[in-house]
C-alpha atoms as one frame of an Amber mdcrd trajectory, in Angstrom:
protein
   0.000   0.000   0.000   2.938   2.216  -0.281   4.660   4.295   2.467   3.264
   5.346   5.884   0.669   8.373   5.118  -0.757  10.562   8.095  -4.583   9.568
   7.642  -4.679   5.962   7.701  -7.864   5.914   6.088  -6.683   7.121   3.372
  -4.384   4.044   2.750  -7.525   1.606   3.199  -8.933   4.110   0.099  -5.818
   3.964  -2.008  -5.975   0.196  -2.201  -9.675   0.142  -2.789 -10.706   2.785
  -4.340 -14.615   3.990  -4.342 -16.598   2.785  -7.052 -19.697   3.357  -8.405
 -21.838   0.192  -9.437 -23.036  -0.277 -13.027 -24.841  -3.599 -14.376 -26.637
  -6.150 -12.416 -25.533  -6.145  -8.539 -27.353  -9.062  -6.801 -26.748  -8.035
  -3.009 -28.014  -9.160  -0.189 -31.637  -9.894  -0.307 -32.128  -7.455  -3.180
 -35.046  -8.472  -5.446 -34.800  -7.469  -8.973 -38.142  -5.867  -9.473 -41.688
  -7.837  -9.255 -43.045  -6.879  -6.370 -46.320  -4.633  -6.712 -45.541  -2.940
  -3.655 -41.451  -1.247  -3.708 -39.898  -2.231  -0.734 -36.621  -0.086  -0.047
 -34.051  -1.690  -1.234 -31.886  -1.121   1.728 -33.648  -3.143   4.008 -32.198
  -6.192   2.165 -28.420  -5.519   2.769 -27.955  -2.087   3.872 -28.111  -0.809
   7.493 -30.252   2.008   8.420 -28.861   4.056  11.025 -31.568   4.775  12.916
 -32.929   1.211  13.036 -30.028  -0.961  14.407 -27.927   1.744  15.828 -31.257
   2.264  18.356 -31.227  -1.703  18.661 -28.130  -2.239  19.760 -27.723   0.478
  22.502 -30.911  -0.838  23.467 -29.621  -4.400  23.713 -26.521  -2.649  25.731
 -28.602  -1.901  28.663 -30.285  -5.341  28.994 -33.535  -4.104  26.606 -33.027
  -6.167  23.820 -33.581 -10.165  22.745 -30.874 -12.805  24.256 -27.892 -12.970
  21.601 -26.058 -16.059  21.029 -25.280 -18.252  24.257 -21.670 -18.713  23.382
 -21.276 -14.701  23.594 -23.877 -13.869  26.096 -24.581 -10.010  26.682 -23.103
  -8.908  29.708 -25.867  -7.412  32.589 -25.839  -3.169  32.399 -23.075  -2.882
  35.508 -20.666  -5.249  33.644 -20.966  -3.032  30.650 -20.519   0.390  32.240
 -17.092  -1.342  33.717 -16.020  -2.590  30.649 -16.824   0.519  28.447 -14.681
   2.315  30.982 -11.630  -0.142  30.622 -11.596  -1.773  27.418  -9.437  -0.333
  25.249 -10.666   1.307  21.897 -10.387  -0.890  18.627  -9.174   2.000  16.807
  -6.606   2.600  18.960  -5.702  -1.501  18.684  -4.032  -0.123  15.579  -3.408
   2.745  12.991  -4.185   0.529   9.950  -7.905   0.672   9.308  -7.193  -2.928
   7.634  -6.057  -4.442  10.948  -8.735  -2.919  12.777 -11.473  -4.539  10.467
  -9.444  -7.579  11.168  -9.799  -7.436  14.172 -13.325  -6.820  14.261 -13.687
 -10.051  11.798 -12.043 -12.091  14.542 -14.528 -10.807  17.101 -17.276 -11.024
  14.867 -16.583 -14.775  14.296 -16.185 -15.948  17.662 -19.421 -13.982  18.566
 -21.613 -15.474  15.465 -19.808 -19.006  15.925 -19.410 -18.778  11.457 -15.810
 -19.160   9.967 -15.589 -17.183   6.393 -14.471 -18.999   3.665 -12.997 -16.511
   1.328 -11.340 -12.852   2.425 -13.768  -9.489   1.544 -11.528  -6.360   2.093
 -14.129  -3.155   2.749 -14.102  -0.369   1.119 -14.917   3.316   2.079 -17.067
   5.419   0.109 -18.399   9.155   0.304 -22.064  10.237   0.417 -22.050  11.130
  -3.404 -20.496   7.612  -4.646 -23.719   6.077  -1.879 -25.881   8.116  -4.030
 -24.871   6.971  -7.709 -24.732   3.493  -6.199 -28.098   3.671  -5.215 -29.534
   5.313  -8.336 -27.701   3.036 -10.802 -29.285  -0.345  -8.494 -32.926   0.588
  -8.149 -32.694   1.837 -11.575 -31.543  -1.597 -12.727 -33.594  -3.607 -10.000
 -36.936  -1.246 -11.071 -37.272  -1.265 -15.084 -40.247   1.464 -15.944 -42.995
  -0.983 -16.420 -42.292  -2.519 -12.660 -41.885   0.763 -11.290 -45.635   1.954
 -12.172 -47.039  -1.300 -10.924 -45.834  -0.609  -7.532 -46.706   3.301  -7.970
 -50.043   2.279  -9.023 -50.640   0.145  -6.313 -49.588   2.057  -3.453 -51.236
   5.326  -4.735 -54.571   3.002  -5.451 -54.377   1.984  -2.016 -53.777   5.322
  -0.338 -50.100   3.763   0.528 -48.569   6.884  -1.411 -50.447  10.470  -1.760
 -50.838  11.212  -5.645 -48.199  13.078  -7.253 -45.725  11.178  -4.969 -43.103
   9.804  -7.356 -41.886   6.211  -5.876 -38.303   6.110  -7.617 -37.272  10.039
  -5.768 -39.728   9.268  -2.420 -37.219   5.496  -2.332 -34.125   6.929  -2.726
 -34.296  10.139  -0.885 -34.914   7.694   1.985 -32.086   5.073   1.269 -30.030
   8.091   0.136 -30.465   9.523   4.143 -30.224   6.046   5.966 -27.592   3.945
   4.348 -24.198   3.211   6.071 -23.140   0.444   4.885 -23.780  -2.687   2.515
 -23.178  -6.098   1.911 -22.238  -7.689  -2.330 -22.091 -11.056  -2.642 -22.539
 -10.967  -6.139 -19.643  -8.188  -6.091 -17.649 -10.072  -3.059 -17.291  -6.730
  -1.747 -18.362  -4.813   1.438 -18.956  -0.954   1.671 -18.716   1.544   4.060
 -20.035   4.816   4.071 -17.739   7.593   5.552 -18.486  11.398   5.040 -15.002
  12.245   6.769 -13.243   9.470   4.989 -12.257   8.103   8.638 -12.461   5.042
  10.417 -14.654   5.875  13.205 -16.982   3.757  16.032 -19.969   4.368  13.482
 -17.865   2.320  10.593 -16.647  -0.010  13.031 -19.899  -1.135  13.653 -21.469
  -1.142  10.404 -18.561  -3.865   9.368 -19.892  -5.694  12.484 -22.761  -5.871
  10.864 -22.377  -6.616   7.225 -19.335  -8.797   7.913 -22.072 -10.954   9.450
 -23.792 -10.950   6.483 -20.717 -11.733   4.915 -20.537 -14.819   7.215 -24.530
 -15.434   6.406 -23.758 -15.276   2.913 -20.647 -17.797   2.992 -21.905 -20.326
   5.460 -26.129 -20.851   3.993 -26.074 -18.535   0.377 -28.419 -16.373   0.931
 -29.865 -16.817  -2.718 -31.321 -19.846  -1.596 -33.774 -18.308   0.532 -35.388
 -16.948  -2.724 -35.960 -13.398  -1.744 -35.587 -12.615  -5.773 -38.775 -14.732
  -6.204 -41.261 -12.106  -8.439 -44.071 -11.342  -7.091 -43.718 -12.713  -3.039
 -43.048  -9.768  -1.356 -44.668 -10.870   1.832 -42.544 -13.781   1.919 -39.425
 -12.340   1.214 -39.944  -9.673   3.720 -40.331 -11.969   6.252 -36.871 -13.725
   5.777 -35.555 -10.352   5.454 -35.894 -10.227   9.031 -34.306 -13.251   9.603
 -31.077 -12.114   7.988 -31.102  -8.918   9.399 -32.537  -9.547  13.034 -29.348
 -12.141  13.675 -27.162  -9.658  12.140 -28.358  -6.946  14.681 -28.110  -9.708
  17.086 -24.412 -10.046  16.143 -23.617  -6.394  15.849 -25.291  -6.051  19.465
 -23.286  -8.231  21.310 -20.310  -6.950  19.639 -21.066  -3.507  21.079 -21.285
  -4.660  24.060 -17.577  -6.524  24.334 -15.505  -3.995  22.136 -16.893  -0.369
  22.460 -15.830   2.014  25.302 -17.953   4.761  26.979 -16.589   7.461  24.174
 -17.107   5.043  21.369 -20.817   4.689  22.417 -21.265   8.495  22.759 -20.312
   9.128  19.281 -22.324   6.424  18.022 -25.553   8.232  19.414 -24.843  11.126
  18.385 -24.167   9.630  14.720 -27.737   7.809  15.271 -29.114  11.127  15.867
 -28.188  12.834  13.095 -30.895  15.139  11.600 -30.272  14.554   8.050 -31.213
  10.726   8.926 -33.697  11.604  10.830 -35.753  13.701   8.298 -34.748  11.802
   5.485 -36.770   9.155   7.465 -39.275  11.324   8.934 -40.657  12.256   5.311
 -40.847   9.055   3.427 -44.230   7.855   2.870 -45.289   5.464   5.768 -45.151
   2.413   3.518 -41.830   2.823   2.597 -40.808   3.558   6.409 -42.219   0.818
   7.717 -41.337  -2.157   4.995 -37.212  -0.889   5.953 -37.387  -0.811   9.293
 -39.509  -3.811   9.893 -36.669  -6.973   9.106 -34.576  -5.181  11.587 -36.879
  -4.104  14.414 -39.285  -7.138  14.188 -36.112  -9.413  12.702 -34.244  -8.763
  15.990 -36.814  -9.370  18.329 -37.721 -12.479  15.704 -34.542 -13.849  15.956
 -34.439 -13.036  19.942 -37.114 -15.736  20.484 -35.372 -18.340  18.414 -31.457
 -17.806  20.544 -33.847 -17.362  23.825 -34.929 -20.760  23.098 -32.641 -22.637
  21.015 -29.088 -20.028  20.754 -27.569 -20.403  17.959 -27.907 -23.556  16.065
 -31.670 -22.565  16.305 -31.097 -19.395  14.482 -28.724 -21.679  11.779 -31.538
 -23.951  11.337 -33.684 -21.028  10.268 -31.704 -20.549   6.988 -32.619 -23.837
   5.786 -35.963 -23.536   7.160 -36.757 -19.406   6.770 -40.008 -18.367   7.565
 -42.494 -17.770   5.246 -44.584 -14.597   5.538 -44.545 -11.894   8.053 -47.387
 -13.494   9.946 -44.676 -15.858  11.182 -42.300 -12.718  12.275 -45.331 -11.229
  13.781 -46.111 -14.500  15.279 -43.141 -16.417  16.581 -45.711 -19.079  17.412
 -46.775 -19.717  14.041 -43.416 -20.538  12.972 -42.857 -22.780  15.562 -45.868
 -24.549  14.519 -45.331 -24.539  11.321 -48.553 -22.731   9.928 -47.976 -21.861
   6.510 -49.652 -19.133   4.740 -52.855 -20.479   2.559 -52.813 -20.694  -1.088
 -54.606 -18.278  -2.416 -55.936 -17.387  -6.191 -57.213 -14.958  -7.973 -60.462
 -16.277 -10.198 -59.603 -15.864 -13.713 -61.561 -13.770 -15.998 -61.195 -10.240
 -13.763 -59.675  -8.324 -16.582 -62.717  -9.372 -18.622 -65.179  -8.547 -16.082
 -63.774  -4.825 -16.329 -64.364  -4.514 -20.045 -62.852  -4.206 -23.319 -59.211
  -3.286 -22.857 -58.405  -4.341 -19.452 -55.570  -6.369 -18.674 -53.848  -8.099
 -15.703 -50.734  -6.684 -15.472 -49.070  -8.219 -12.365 -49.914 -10.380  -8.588
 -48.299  -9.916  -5.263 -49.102 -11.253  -1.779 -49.500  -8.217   0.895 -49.810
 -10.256   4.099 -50.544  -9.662   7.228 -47.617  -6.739   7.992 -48.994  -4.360
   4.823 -52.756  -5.015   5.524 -52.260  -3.723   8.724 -50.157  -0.554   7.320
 -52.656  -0.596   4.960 -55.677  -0.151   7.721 -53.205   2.353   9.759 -52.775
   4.613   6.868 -56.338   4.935   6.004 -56.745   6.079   9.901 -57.871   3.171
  11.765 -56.052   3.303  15.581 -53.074   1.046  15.398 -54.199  -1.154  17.642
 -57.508  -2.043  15.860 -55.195  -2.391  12.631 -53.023  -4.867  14.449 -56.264
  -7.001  15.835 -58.076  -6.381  12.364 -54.932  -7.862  10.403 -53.966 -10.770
  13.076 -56.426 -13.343  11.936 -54.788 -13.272   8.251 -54.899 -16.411   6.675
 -53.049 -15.640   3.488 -54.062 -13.596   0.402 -53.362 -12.334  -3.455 -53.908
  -9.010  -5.171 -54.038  -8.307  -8.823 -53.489  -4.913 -10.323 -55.640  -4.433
 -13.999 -54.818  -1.919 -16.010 -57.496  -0.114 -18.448 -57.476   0.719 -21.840
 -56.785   4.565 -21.099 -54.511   4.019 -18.077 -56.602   3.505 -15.920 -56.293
   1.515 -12.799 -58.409  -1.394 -10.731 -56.854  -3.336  -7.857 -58.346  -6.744
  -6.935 -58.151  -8.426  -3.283 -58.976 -11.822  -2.199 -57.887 -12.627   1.541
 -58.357 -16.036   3.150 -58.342 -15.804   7.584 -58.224 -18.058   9.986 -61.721
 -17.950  10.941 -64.822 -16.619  10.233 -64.678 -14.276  13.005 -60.992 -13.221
  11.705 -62.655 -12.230   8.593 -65.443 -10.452  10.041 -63.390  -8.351  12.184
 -61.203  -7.738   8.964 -63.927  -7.085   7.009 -65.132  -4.205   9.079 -61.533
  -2.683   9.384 -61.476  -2.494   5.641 -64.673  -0.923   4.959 -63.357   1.520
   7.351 -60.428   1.956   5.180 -61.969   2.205   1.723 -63.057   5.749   1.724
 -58.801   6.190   1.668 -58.158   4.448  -1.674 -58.372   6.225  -5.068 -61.534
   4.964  -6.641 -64.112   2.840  -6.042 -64.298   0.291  -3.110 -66.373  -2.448
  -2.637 -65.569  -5.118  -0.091 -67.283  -8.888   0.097 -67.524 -11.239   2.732
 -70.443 -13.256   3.995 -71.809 -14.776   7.152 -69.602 -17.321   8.443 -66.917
 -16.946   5.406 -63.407 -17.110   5.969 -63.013 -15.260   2.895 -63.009 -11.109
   2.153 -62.817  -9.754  -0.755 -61.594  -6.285  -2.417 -62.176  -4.954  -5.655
 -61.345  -1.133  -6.059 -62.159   0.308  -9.914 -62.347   3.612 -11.046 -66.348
   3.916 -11.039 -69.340   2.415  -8.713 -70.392   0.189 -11.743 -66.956  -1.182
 -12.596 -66.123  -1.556  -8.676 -69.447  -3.533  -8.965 -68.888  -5.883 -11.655
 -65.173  -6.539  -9.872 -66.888  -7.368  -6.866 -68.711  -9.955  -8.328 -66.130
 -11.847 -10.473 -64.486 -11.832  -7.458 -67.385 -13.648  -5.535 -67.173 -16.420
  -8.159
């Protein structure tokens, strides 16, 4: 790396210099388009500072789910001594390589995963963060993929008209990223505005060097989180991969930070431009980034409290399969799989000449409830409305003039389940753009949605729906 230089950082950035991504980038988790609804892209392998950073100082004062048994969080007192006596890992060494190496190390012991090949990190600035973004949704989102999900969300009342998805998604990722795991790329990047090596970085490559180990030890590809149009399902084992590498990153913290460290990771979590960034997105798009790591850690919590950590490696070959089972820890452990559901065929014909299906998704139980929450129901009546879910499809139609009709069918666990949901959603409707008409009958398990842009076209929906 040449001779010694006065900002050691800057050697780490000589030998891998910042680049901006073009092409295809398969990173962690990231799903290359097909979902009707856009979930931010950073919630599959980048870390939000607010979200873990909060997590993990949470977990540091005995708040937070049990991490791994063979690196147990020490109680509050035995971190305040040890935060006052261990000694910094920056100050372990000068070279920001052997400090990452040194974090690897830890990192390893903590997770119990040995890596199989060597990633070196590399710093970037804010501006490279931001042409890496643009060129990856860009790529993950072609145009026709991109309406869907606008169409969708605005049909629903998930997005207020005019909103445009692509700026609202990347003005938020733009604000919250720190840091990111490639496997496609083999590479692992850091954000730095100073270009330093500070307690911030440090942590981040906690973080996505677990994913690193994730990645190495179970491919992640396997779990199918690429799989068009299941974005319930591959939110849910979203949270699986982040929540154990919160869970990872937390017990880190805890070992290898002092008192000073911690301070100036707070105050990094508390930075404004993160905090508005996050403040203004749409609720849709807060809540499907944030949820694999606030749900995912107390997710993955239940599975160390009960089995440590070969129960959280069991769950990559076994991942869960919607976010009823995150919700739900119970579910999972019994096994209840979402139902099958279908849409009846014929819809677009029911609409008209000129109508077309143009794509299906799965919601599930976590956006039905943001769903009910958005249109203004109290959260908790969301939560109790949405619990009884069952499983469900939705079909966006498009019309012969642009025009858009979204069709629900939703299967619960019970009659009941679906009565209570039914009324929720009827509360709802008068928030979507259009037309809302919502079935159910006595003692059916099933509810139905059909939003069109008119009464009669809501109508005739309704009933090919009912078929």
């Amino acid at each position: 790396m040449g001779g010694v230089q006065s900002d050691p950082a800057k050697r780490l950035r000589n030998a891998n210099a910042p680049k901006v991504l073009r092409g295809p980038d398969e990173r962690l988790g990231d799903a290359p388009g097909g979902h009707l609804y856009d979930r931010p892209r950073m919630a599959s392998r980048r870390s939000p500072l607010a979200a873990w950073l909060a997590l993990s100082i949470a977990a540091l004062v005995g708040c937070g789910p049990a991490v791994s048994p063979s690196a147990p969080a020490p109680s509050p007192s035995s971190v305040a001594a040890s935060a006052s006596t261990e000694p910094s890992s920056a100050a372990a060494s000068l070279d920001p390589l052997a400090i990452y190496a040194q974090i690897a190390t830890q990192v390893e012991q903590i997770r119990g995963l040995q890596p199989r090949a060597a990633i070196t990190p590399v710093l970037i600035d804010e501006a490279t963060l931001r042409a890496n973004l643009t060129a990856d949704f860009d790529h993950d989102n072609p145009p026709s993929q991109l309406a869907a999900s606008q169409a969708v969300l605005t049909t629903l009342g998930l997005l207020a008209p005019g909103t445009n998805l692509r700026t609202a998604s990347l003005d938020l990722e733009s604000g919250q990223v720190i840091g990111y795991y490639s496997p496609a790329h083999g590479q692992l990047y850091l954000v730095s505005r100073s270009g330093g090596v500070g307690p911030t970085q440090e942590v981040t490559y906690a973080h996505e060097f677990t994913h690193q180990l994730q990645d190495q030890a179970f491919d992640l590809r396997k779990l199918g989180l690429d799989a068009p149009d299941q974005g319930d399902r591959s939110l849910a084992r979203l949270a699986l991969v982040e929540g154990d590498a919160i869970t990872t990153q937390a017990a880190w913290m805890t070992g290898h930070l002092t008192a000073a460290e911690l301070g100036q990771v707070l105050i990094d979590a508390s930075d404004p431009v993160a905090a508005a960034a996050l403040q203004r997105a749409p609720a849709i798009l807060r809540t499907t980034s944030l949820f694999p790591y606030t749900q995912g850690y107390a997710w993955v919590g239940q599975l160390t409290a009960s089995g440590g950590t070969p129960a959280v490696n069991a769950a990559f070959a076994r991942p869960p399969d919607s976010t009823e089972q995150v919700l739900h820890p119970d579910k999972y452990a019994a096994h209840e799989a979402p139902i099958a559901v279908a849409i009846p065929k014929g819809l677009a014909a029911a609409l008209g000449p000129g109508w077309t299906a143009t794509a299906q998704d799965t919601l599930g139980e976590l956006l039905l409830q943001t769903w009910l929450t958005t249109a203004g129901l109290p959260l908790a009546d969301a939560t109790t409305a949405a619990a009884g879910w069952g499983g469900d499809r939705l079909q966006l139609l498009t019309g012969p003039h642009g025009e858009t009709a979204l069709a629900l069918v939703s299967v619960w666990d019970t009659p009941a389940d679906a009565t209570e949901f039914s009324a929720a959603a009827r509360r709802a409707i008068g928030a979507v753009v259009g037309v809302a008409q919502v079935g159910a009958g006595p003692g059916d398990s099933r509810v139905t949605i059909a939003i069109a842009p008119s009464a009669p076209l809501a109508a005739g929906l309704s009933k090919a729906l009912a078929q």
